[in-house]
CSV table of C-alpha atoms in Angstrom, one decimal:
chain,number,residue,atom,x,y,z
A,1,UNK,CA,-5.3,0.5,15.9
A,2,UNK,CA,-1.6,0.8,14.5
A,3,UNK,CA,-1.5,0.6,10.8
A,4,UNK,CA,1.6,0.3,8.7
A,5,UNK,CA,1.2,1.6,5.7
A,6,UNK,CA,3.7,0.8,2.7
A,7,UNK,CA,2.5,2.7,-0.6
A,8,UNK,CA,1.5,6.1,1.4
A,9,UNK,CA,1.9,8.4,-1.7
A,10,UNK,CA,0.6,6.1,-4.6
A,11,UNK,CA,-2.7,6.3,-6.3
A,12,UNK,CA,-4.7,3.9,-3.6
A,13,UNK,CA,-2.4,5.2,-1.0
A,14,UNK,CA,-3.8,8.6,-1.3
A,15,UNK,CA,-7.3,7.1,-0.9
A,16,UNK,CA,-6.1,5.3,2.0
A,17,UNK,CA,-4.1,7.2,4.4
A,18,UNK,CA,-7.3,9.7,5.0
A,19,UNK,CA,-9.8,7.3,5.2
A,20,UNK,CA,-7.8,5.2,8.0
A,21,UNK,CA,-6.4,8.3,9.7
A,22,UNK,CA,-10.8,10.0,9.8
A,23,UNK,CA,-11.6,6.1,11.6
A,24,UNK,CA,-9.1,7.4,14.2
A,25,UNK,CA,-5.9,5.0,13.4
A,26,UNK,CA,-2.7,5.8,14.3
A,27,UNK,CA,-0.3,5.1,11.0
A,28,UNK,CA,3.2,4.0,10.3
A,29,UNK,CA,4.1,5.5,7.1
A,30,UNK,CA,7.4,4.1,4.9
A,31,UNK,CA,7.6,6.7,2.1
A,32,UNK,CA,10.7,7.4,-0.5
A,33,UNK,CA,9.8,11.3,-0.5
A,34,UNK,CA,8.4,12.0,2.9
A,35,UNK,CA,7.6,15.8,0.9
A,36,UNK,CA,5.3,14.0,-1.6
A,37,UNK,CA,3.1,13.7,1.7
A,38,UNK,CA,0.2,16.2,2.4
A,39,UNK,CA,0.2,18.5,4.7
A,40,UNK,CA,-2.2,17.6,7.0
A,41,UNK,CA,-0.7,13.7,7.2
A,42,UNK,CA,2.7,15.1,7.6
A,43,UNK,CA,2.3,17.2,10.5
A,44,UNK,CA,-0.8,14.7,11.9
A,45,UNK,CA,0.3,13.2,15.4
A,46,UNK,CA,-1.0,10.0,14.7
A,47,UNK,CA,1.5,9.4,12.1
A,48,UNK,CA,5.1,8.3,12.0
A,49,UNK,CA,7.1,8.9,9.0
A,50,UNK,CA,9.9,6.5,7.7
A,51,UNK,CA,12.0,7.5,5.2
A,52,UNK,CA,12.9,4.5,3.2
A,53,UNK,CA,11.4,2.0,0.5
A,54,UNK,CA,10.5,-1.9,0.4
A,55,UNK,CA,14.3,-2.2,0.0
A,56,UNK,CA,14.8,-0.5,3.3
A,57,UNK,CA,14.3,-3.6,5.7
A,58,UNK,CA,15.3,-1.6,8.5
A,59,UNK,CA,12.4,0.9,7.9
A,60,UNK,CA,9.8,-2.2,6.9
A,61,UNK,CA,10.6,-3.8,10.3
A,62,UNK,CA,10.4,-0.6,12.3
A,63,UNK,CA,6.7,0.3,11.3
A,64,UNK,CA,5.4,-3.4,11.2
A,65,UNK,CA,6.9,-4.0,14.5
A,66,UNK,CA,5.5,-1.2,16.0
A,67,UNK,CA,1.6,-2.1,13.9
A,68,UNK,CA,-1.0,-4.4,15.0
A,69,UNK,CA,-1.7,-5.4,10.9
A,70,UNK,CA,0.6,-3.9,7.4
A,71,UNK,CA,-1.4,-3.1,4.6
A,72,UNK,CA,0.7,-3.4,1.2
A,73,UNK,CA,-0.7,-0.5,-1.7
A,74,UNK,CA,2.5,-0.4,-3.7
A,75,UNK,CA,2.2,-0.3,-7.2
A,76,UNK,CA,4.2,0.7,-10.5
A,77,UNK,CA,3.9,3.7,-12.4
A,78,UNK,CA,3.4,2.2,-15.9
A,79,UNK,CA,2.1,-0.9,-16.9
A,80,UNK,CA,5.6,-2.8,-17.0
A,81,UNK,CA,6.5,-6.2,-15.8
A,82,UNK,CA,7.9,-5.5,-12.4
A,83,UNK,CA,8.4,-7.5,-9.2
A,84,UNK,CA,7.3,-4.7,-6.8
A,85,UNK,CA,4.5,-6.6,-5.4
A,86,UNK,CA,6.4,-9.7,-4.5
A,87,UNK,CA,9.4,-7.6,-2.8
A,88,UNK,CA,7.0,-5.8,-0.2
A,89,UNK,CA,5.4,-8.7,0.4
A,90,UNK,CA,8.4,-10.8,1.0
A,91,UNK,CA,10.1,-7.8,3.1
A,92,UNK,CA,6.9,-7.1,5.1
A,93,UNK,CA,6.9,-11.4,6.1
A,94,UNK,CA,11.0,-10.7,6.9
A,95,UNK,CA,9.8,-8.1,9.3
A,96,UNK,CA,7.5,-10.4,10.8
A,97,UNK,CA,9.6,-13.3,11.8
A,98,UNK,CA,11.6,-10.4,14.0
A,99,UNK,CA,7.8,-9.2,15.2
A,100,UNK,CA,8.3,-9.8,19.3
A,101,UNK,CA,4.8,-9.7,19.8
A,102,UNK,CA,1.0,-9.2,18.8
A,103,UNK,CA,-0.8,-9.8,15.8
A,104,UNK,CA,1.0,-10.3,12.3
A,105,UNK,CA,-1.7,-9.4,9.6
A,106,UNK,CA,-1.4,-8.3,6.3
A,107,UNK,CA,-3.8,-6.4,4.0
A,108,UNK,CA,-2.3,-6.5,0.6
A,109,UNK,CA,-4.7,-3.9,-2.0
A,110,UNK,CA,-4.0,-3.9,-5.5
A,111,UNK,CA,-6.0,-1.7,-8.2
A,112,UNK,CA,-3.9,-3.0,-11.1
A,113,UNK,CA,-6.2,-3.0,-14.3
A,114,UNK,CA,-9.2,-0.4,-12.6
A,115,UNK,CA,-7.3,2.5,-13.8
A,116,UNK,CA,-8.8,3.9,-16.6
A,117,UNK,CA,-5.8,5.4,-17.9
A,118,UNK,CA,-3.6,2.3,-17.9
A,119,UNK,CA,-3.1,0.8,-21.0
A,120,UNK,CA,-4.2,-2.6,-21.2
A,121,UNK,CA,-4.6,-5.8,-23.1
A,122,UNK,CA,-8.0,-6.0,-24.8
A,123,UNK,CA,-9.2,-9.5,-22.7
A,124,UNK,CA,-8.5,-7.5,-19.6
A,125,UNK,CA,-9.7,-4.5,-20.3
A,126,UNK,CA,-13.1,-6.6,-21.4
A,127,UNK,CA,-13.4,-8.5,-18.1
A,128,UNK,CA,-12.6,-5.7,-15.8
A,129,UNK,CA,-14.8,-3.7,-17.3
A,130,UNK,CA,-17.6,-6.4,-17.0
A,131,UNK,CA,-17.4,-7.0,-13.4
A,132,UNK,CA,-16.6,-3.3,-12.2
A,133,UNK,CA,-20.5,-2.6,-14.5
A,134,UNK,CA,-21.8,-5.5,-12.8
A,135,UNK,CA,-20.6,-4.5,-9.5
A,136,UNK,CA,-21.7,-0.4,-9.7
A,137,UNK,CA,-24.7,-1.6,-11.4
């Protein structure tokens, strides 16, 4: 399968680009800082690298056009208000009016709030942790 991939180098990215690339995928990668890749996804033949980010519609359309599904991993830094999430999404559905053909999926993952290192309000904090217990139980 062809995979776009937008969030590459974040936190889930990381987790993401390995596991897909082990299952035998073949990925389109939009990165900012195509060094911040490793090594072995960098150099891998399954993987085409775009230089750009979600405001880089001409990137966004060239890996979801050539992808039979776009999975969305981007995420902020800090725990600020930000409109990140809503600006891939709304690029990635840009691209896919302009798709020619085959299927146009989308996978968005977020892990907003299961850091442990990201500050949080107390509620959240309280409910997160209750159902990741529940659900590693």
């Amino acid at each position: 399968m062809h995979i776009a991939i937008l969030g590459s180098t974040g936190i889930t990215g990381k987790e993401l680009v390995p596991i897909c690339l082990d299952a035998g995928h073949h990925l389109h990668l939009l990165v900012r800082d195509p060094k911040k890749l490793p090594e072995g996804v960098a150099n891998n033949a399954n993987v085409q690298v775009v230089a750009g980010d979600i405001s880089s519609q001409e990137g966004i359309n060239q890996i979801v056009h050539a992808s039979d599904v776009t999975m969305i991993c981007v995420g902020s830094p800090d725990n600020r208000p930000t409109t990140i999430h809503r600006d891939a999404v709304h690029a990635v559905l840009e691209a896919m009016k302009t798709k020619p053909t085959g299927p146009k999926k989308i996978v968005f993952i977020a892990s907003f709030l299961c850091h442990p290192k990201v500050d949080r309000p107390f509620i959240a904090s309280r409910v997160v942790n209750f159902f990741l217990g529940e659900i590693f139980k």
